Coordinates of C-alpha atoms and ligand atoms in Angstrom, one line a residue:
X282 CA -6.9 22.7 9.6
X283 CA -6.4 19.2 8.1
X284 CA -3.3 17.4 9.4
X285 CA -1.4 14.5 8.2
X286 CA 0.7 12.5 10.7
X287 CA 4.1 12.0 9.1
X288 CA 7.2 10.3 10.5
X289 CA 8.6 13.8 11.4
X290 CA 5.4 15.0 13.1
X291 CA 2.0 16.4 12.2
X292 CA 1.9 18.7 9.2
X293 CA -0.8 20.7 7.4
X294 CA -1.8 18.9 4.3
X295 CA -2.8 21.9 2.3
X296 CA 0.3 22.1 0.1
X297 CA 0.9 18.5 -0.3
X298 CA 0.2 17.0 -3.7
X299 CA 1.5 14.0 -5.7
X300 CA 0.8 11.5 -2.9
X301 CA 1.5 7.8 -3.3
X302 CA -0.9 6.2 -0.8
X303 CA 0.4 2.6 -0.9
X304 CA 4.1 1.9 -1.2
X305 CA 6.9 0.2 0.7
X306 CA 10.2 1.9 1.3
X307 CA 12.1 -0.2 3.9
X308 CA 10.6 -3.7 4.0
X309 CA 10.9 -7.5 3.8
X310 CA 7.9 -9.3 2.4
X311 CA 9.5 -12.7 2.2
X312 CA 7.9 -15.2 4.6
X313 CA 9.9 -15.5 7.9
X314 CA 10.8 -19.2 7.3
X315 CA 12.3 -18.6 3.9
X316 CA 16.1 -19.0 3.6
X317 CA 17.5 -15.5 3.4
X318 CA 21.2 -16.6 3.4
X319 CA 23.5 -16.9 0.4
X320 CA 21.1 -15.3 -2.0
X321 CA 22.8 -14.0 -5.1
X322 CA 22.7 -10.3 -6.1
X323 CA 20.2 -9.2 -8.9
X324 CA 22.3 -9.1 -12.0
X325 CA 21.3 -7.5 -15.4
X326 CA 21.3 -11.0 -17.0
X327 CA 18.7 -12.2 -14.5
X328 CA 16.8 -9.0 -13.8
X329 CA 13.8 -9.6 -16.1
X330 CA 13.3 -13.2 -14.9
X331 CA 13.5 -12.2 -11.3
X332 CA 11.0 -9.4 -11.9
X333 CA 8.7 -11.8 -13.8
X334 CA 8.6 -14.2 -10.8
X335 CA 8.9 -11.2 -8.5
X336 CA 8.7 -12.1 -4.8
X337 CA 9.6 -15.8 -5.4
X338 CA 13.1 -14.6 -4.9
X339 CA 13.6 -13.6 -1.3
X340 CA 16.4 -11.2 -2.2
X341 CA 14.0 -9.3 -4.5
X342 CA 11.3 -9.3 -1.9
X343 CA 13.2 -7.1 0.6
X344 CA 14.8 -3.7 0.5
X345 CA 16.5 -2.6 3.7
X346 CA 19.4 -0.7 2.2
X347 CA 19.3 2.9 3.4
X348 CA 21.3 4.4 0.5
X349 CA 19.1 2.8 -2.2
X350 CA 16.0 3.9 -0.4
X351 CA 17.3 7.5 -0.2
X352 CA 18.1 7.4 -4.0
X353 CA 14.6 6.2 -4.8
X354 CA 13.0 9.0 -2.7
X355 CA 15.3 11.6 -4.3
X356 CA 14.1 10.4 -7.8
X357 CA 10.5 10.7 -6.5
X358 CA 11.1 14.3 -5.2
X359 CA 12.8 15.3 -8.5
X360 CA 9.6 14.2 -10.4
X361 CA 7.4 16.4 -8.1
X362 CA 6.5 13.7 -5.6
X363 CA 5.7 15.1 -2.1
X364 CA 4.4 12.3 0.1
X365 CA 4.7 8.5 0.3
X366 CA 2.8 6.2 2.7
X367 CA 4.9 3.2 3.6
X368 CA 2.3 0.6 4.4
X369 CA 4.9 -1.8 5.8
X370 CA 3.2 -3.0 9.0
X371 CA 4.5 -5.3 11.7
X372 CA 5.6 -8.6 10.1
X373 CA 7.1 -6.8 7.1
X374 CA 10.2 -5.7 8.9
X375 CA 9.2 -2.0 9.1
X376 CA 11.8 0.6 10.2
X377 CA 10.1 3.7 11.5
X378 CA 13.3 5.4 12.6
X379 CA 14.9 4.6 9.3
X380 CA 11.9 6.3 7.6
X381 CA 12.2 9.4 9.7
X382 CA 15.9 9.7 8.7
X383 CA 15.0 9.1 5.0
X384 CA 12.3 11.8 5.2
X385 CA 14.7 14.3 6.7
X386 CA 17.4 13.7 4.1
X387 CA 15.2 13.4 1.0
X388 CA 12.7 16.1 1.8
X389 CA 9.8 13.7 1.0
X390 CA 7.0 13.5 3.5
X391 CA 6.6 9.9 4.7
X392 CA 3.7 8.4 6.6
X393 CA 4.4 5.2 8.6
X394 CA 1.9 2.4 9.4
X395 CA 0.5 0.9 12.5
X396 CA -0.9 -2.6 12.5
X397 CA 0.1 -6.1 11.5
X398 CA 0.2 -8.3 8.3
X399 CA -1.2 -11.7 7.7
X400 CA -0.8 -14.4 10.3
X401 CA 2.0 -16.4 8.6
X402 CA 4.3 -13.3 8.9
X403 CA 3.8 -12.9 12.7
X404 CA 5.7 -14.3 15.6
X405 CA 4.0 -16.6 18.1
X406 CA 4.4 -14.0 20.9
X407 CA 2.3 -11.5 18.8
X408 CA -0.4 -14.1 18.0
X409 CA -1.0 -14.5 21.7
X410 CA -2.2 -10.9 22.2
X411 CA -5.9 -10.7 23.1
X412 CA -8.3 -8.2 21.6
X413 CA -7.8 -5.5 24.2
X414 CA -4.0 -5.8 23.9
X415 CA -4.2 -5.3 20.2
X416 CA -6.5 -2.3 20.4
X417 CA -4.2 -0.5 22.9
X418 CA -1.1 -1.6 20.9
X419 CA -2.4 -0.1 17.7
X420 CA -3.6 3.1 19.4
X421 CA -0.2 3.4 21.0
X422 CA 1.5 3.1 17.6
X423 CA -0.5 6.0 16.3
X424 CA -0.4 8.3 19.4
X425 CA 3.0 7.4 20.9
X426 CA 5.3 5.6 18.5
X427 CA 6.2 2.5 16.6
X428 CA 8.4 -0.4 17.8
X429 CA 9.9 1.5 20.8
X430 CA 10.7 4.6 18.8
X431 CA 9.0 8.1 19.1
X432 CA 8.0 7.9 15.4
X433 CA 4.2 7.8 15.1
X434 CA 2.1 6.0 12.6
X435 CA -0.3 8.1 10.4
X436 CA -2.5 5.2 9.2
X437 CA -3.4 1.8 10.3
X438 CA -2.6 -1.0 7.8
X439 CA -2.3 -2.5 5.4
X440 CA -3.9 -4.9 7.9
X441 CA -3.3 -8.4 6.5
X442 CA -6.2 -10.7 5.8
X443 CA -5.9 -14.2 4.3
X444 CA -8.5 -16.2 2.4
X445 CA -10.0 -17.9 4.3
X446 CA -9.4 -15.4 7.1
X447 CA -7.8 -16.8 10.3
X448 CA -9.3 -16.2 13.7
X449 CA -6.3 -14.1 14.7
X450 CA -6.8 -11.9 11.6
X451 CA -10.4 -11.4 12.5
X452 CA -9.4 -10.3 16.0
X453 CA -6.6 -8.0 14.6
X454 CA -9.0 -6.5 12.0
X455 CA -11.6 -5.8 14.7
X456 CA -9.0 -4.2 16.9
X457 CA -7.6 -2.1 14.1
X458 CA -11.2 -0.9 13.4
X459 CA -11.6 0.2 17.0
X460 CA -8.2 1.9 17.0
X461 CA -9.0 3.7 13.8
X462 CA -12.2 5.0 15.3
X463 CA -10.5 6.1 18.6
X464 CA -7.5 7.8 16.9
X465 CA -9.3 9.2 13.9
X466 CA -6.8 7.8 11.4
X467 CA -7.7 5.7 8.3
X468 CA -7.8 1.9 8.1
X469 CA -6.1 0.3 5.1
X470 CA -6.8 -3.4 4.5
X471 CA -5.0 -6.0 2.4
X472 CA -7.9 -8.4 1.4
X473 CA -7.5 -12.1 1.0
X474 CA -7.2 -13.4 -2.6
X475 CA -10.9 -13.9 -3.2
X476 CA -13.6 -11.3 -4.1
X477 CA -15.7 -12.4 -1.1
X478 CA -12.9 -11.2 1.2
X479 CA -13.7 -7.5 0.7
X480 CA -17.4 -7.9 1.7
X481 CA -16.3 -9.9 4.7
X482 CA -13.8 -7.2 5.7
X483 CA -16.5 -4.5 5.5
X484 CA -18.9 -6.6 7.6
X485 CA -16.2 -7.1 10.3
X486 CA -15.2 -3.4 10.5
X487 CA -18.7 -2.1 10.4
X488 CA -19.6 -4.5 13.2
X489 CA -17.1 -2.5 15.3
X490 CA -18.9 0.7 14.4
X491 CA -16.2 2.1 12.0
X492 CA -17.6 4.1 9.1
X493 CA -16.6 2.5 5.8
X494 CA -15.6 5.9 4.5
X495 CA -12.5 5.6 6.7
X496 CA -11.6 2.2 5.2
X497 CA -9.4 1.6 2.2
X498 CA -9.7 -1.8 0.4
X499 CA -6.4 -2.4 -1.3
X500 CA -5.5 -4.4 -4.4
X501 CA -8.6 -4.1 -6.6
X502 CA -6.3 -5.1 -9.5
X503 CA -5.9 -8.7 -8.4
X504 CA -9.1 -9.1 -6.4
X505 CA -11.5 -7.8 -9.1
X506 CA -9.4 -7.9 -12.3
X507 CA -12.3 -7.0 -14.6
X508 CA -14.0 -4.7 -12.1
X509 CA -17.1 -6.8 -11.5
X510 CA -18.0 -6.7 -7.8
X511 CA -16.5 -3.3 -7.0
X512 CA -19.6 -1.2 -7.3
X513 CA -21.3 -2.9 -4.3
X514 CA -18.2 -2.1 -2.2
X515 CA -18.4 1.5 -3.3
X516 CA -22.0 1.7 -2.4
X517 CA -21.1 1.1 1.2
X518 CA -19.0 4.3 1.2
X519 CA -15.7 2.4 1.4
X520 CA -12.6 3.6 -0.6
X521 CA -11.1 1.2 -3.2
X522 CA -7.5 1.2 -4.4
X523 CA -5.9 0.2 -7.6
X524 CA -2.3 -0.1 -6.4
X525 CA -0.6 -2.2 -9.0
X526 CA 0.2 0.7 -11.4
X527 CA 3.3 -0.2 -13.4
X528 CA 2.7 -4.0 -13.3
X529 CA 1.9 -4.9 -16.9
X530 CA 2.5 -8.6 -17.4
X531 CA 0.4 -11.7 -18.0
X532 CA 1.8 -13.9 -15.3
X533 CA 0.8 -13.0 -11.7
X534 CA 3.3 -14.6 -9.3
X535 CA 0.8 -14.7 -6.4
X536 CA -2.1 -16.5 -8.1
X537 CA -3.9 -17.5 -11.3
X538 CA -5.4 -14.1 -12.1
X539 CA -5.2 -12.2 -15.4
X540 CA -4.1 -8.8 -14.2
X541 CA -5.2 -5.6 -15.9
X542 CA -2.6 -3.2 -17.4
X543 CA -2.4 0.5 -16.8
X544 CA -4.9 1.3 -19.7
X545 CA -7.5 -1.2 -18.3
X546 CA -7.0 0.1 -14.8
X547 CA -7.7 3.7 -16.0
X548 CA -10.8 2.5 -18.0
X549 CA -12.3 1.0 -14.9
X550 CA -11.4 4.0 -12.7
X551 CA -12.9 6.4 -15.3
X552 CA -16.1 4.2 -15.4
X553 CA -16.5 4.3 -11.7
X554 CA -15.7 8.0 -11.6
X555 CA -18.4 8.7 -14.2
X556 CA -20.8 6.6 -12.1
X557 CA -20.3 9.1 -9.2
X558 CA -17.6 7.4 -7.1
X559 CA -14.7 9.7 -7.8
X560 CA -14.1 10.6 -4.2
X561 CA -13.6 7.0 -3.2
X562 CA -10.9 6.0 -5.6
X563 CA -7.2 5.8 -4.8
X564 CA -4.2 4.7 -6.9
X565 CA -0.6 3.8 -6.2
X566 CA 2.2 1.3 -7.2
X567 CA 2.5 -0.9 -4.1
X568 CA 6.2 -1.3 -4.8
X569 CA 7.4 -4.2 -2.7
X570 CA 10.2 -5.7 -4.7
X571 CA 13.6 -4.4 -5.7
X572 CA 13.1 -4.9 -9.5
X573 CA 10.3 -2.3 -9.5
X574 CA 12.7 0.3 -8.2
X575 CA 14.8 2.5 -10.5
X576 CA 18.1 1.3 -8.9
X577 CA 17.2 -2.2 -10.3
X578 CA 15.8 -1.1 -13.7
X579 CA 12.2 -0.7 -12.5
X580 CA 9.7 2.2 -12.8
X581 CA 10.1 3.6 -9.3
X582 CA 7.7 5.6 -7.1
X583 CA 6.9 8.3 -9.7
X584 CA 5.7 6.1 -12.7
X585 CA 2.2 7.5 -12.0
X586 CA 3.4 11.1 -12.0
X587 CA 5.6 10.7 -15.1
X588 CA 3.7 8.4 -17.3
X589 CA 0.0 8.2 -16.4
X590 CA -1.0 11.7 -17.7
X591 CA -0.1 10.6 -21.2
X592 CA -2.3 7.5 -20.9
X593 CA -5.2 9.7 -19.7
X594 CA -4.8 11.8 -22.9
X595 CA -4.6 8.8 -25.2
X596 CA -7.8 7.4 -23.7
X597 CA -9.5 10.8 -24.0
X598 CA -10.1 11.0 -20.3
X599 CA -10.1 14.3 -18.3
X600 CA -6.6 14.5 -16.8
X601 CA -8.0 16.5 -13.9
X602 CA -9.3 13.2 -12.5
X603 CA -5.7 12.3 -11.9
X604 CA -5.4 15.3 -9.5
X605 CA -8.3 13.9 -7.5
X606 CA -6.7 10.5 -7.3
X607 CA -3.2 11.5 -6.2
X608 CA -3.9 14.9 -4.5
X609 CA -7.4 15.4 -3.0
X610 CA -8.5 11.8 -2.2
X611 CA -5.3 10.6 -0.4
X612 CA -5.2 13.9 1.5
X613 CA -8.8 13.5 2.6
X614 CA -8.3 9.9 3.8
X615 CA -5.0 10.7 5.6
X616 CA -6.4 13.7 7.4
X617 CA -7.0 13.4 11.1
Ligands
LIG736 ZN1 1.4 -3.2 0.2

């Protein structure tokens, strides 16, 4: 029987549907050296502008409030959501025990993540780890527990890669690939902000003998905005993920990229599905700011469940594809 490793233990994945494979629930994505003191609350007057510049405001780039997180998960459950993968790795202030409590109280399955983010987010002590230390550390996080807790990770990543990639990030990615192979869990990778980053990542993980069909390449939306270059990744057997659903604005706060909107995401996804790659496509929102949460006037974790079926209809696409994208495919990749 296929099992998913959640924060409350291994569960059979048979009845689990409406899965959001890449989100953040308790997190801090502001860089460690940013000033986190004396930041003002997000007011209605400033909400739109803060959202527009998104994580440029450190207060918006973190959400550690337990009550708010529980409310957001309850909204997700009320809309039929069953499972969220919190890809907050080490460096993003993950809280495995907090996730376990939230899962118990909300009734939403949560999968926590092993691994580490890009180098600028990591303390010097962690950067000193050698390859073998990192391999055993990541395996321990999956098989024994995260950050001194008994809560186990059910996925490795999003492993952070910069562009150009740093030597520590290469080492961590190689270690994560070995740990994924040893434990049997999937490896999710946050690519650097350049199309070449994805090919480089696949070269690195396959050099460690990990099958690309266990690898998720995140953030297609900003790495290949018009879709060019994705087919050659799919041809390796790797999984690709459009995880910016709900972001529909011209200005991208992390780089000079013209992002797609939900319609153009679906057109690309449908095109690759028609070309035979349906099983390798994943979707999610990658919520990592407060203003994308319903408590702060945002779309929340169930935008895909609530609103995307209507977009499928308007485009004349078969809505059963959505079931593959948020039921079968995430279940298959999460299965041990
Ligand atoms: Zn993410």
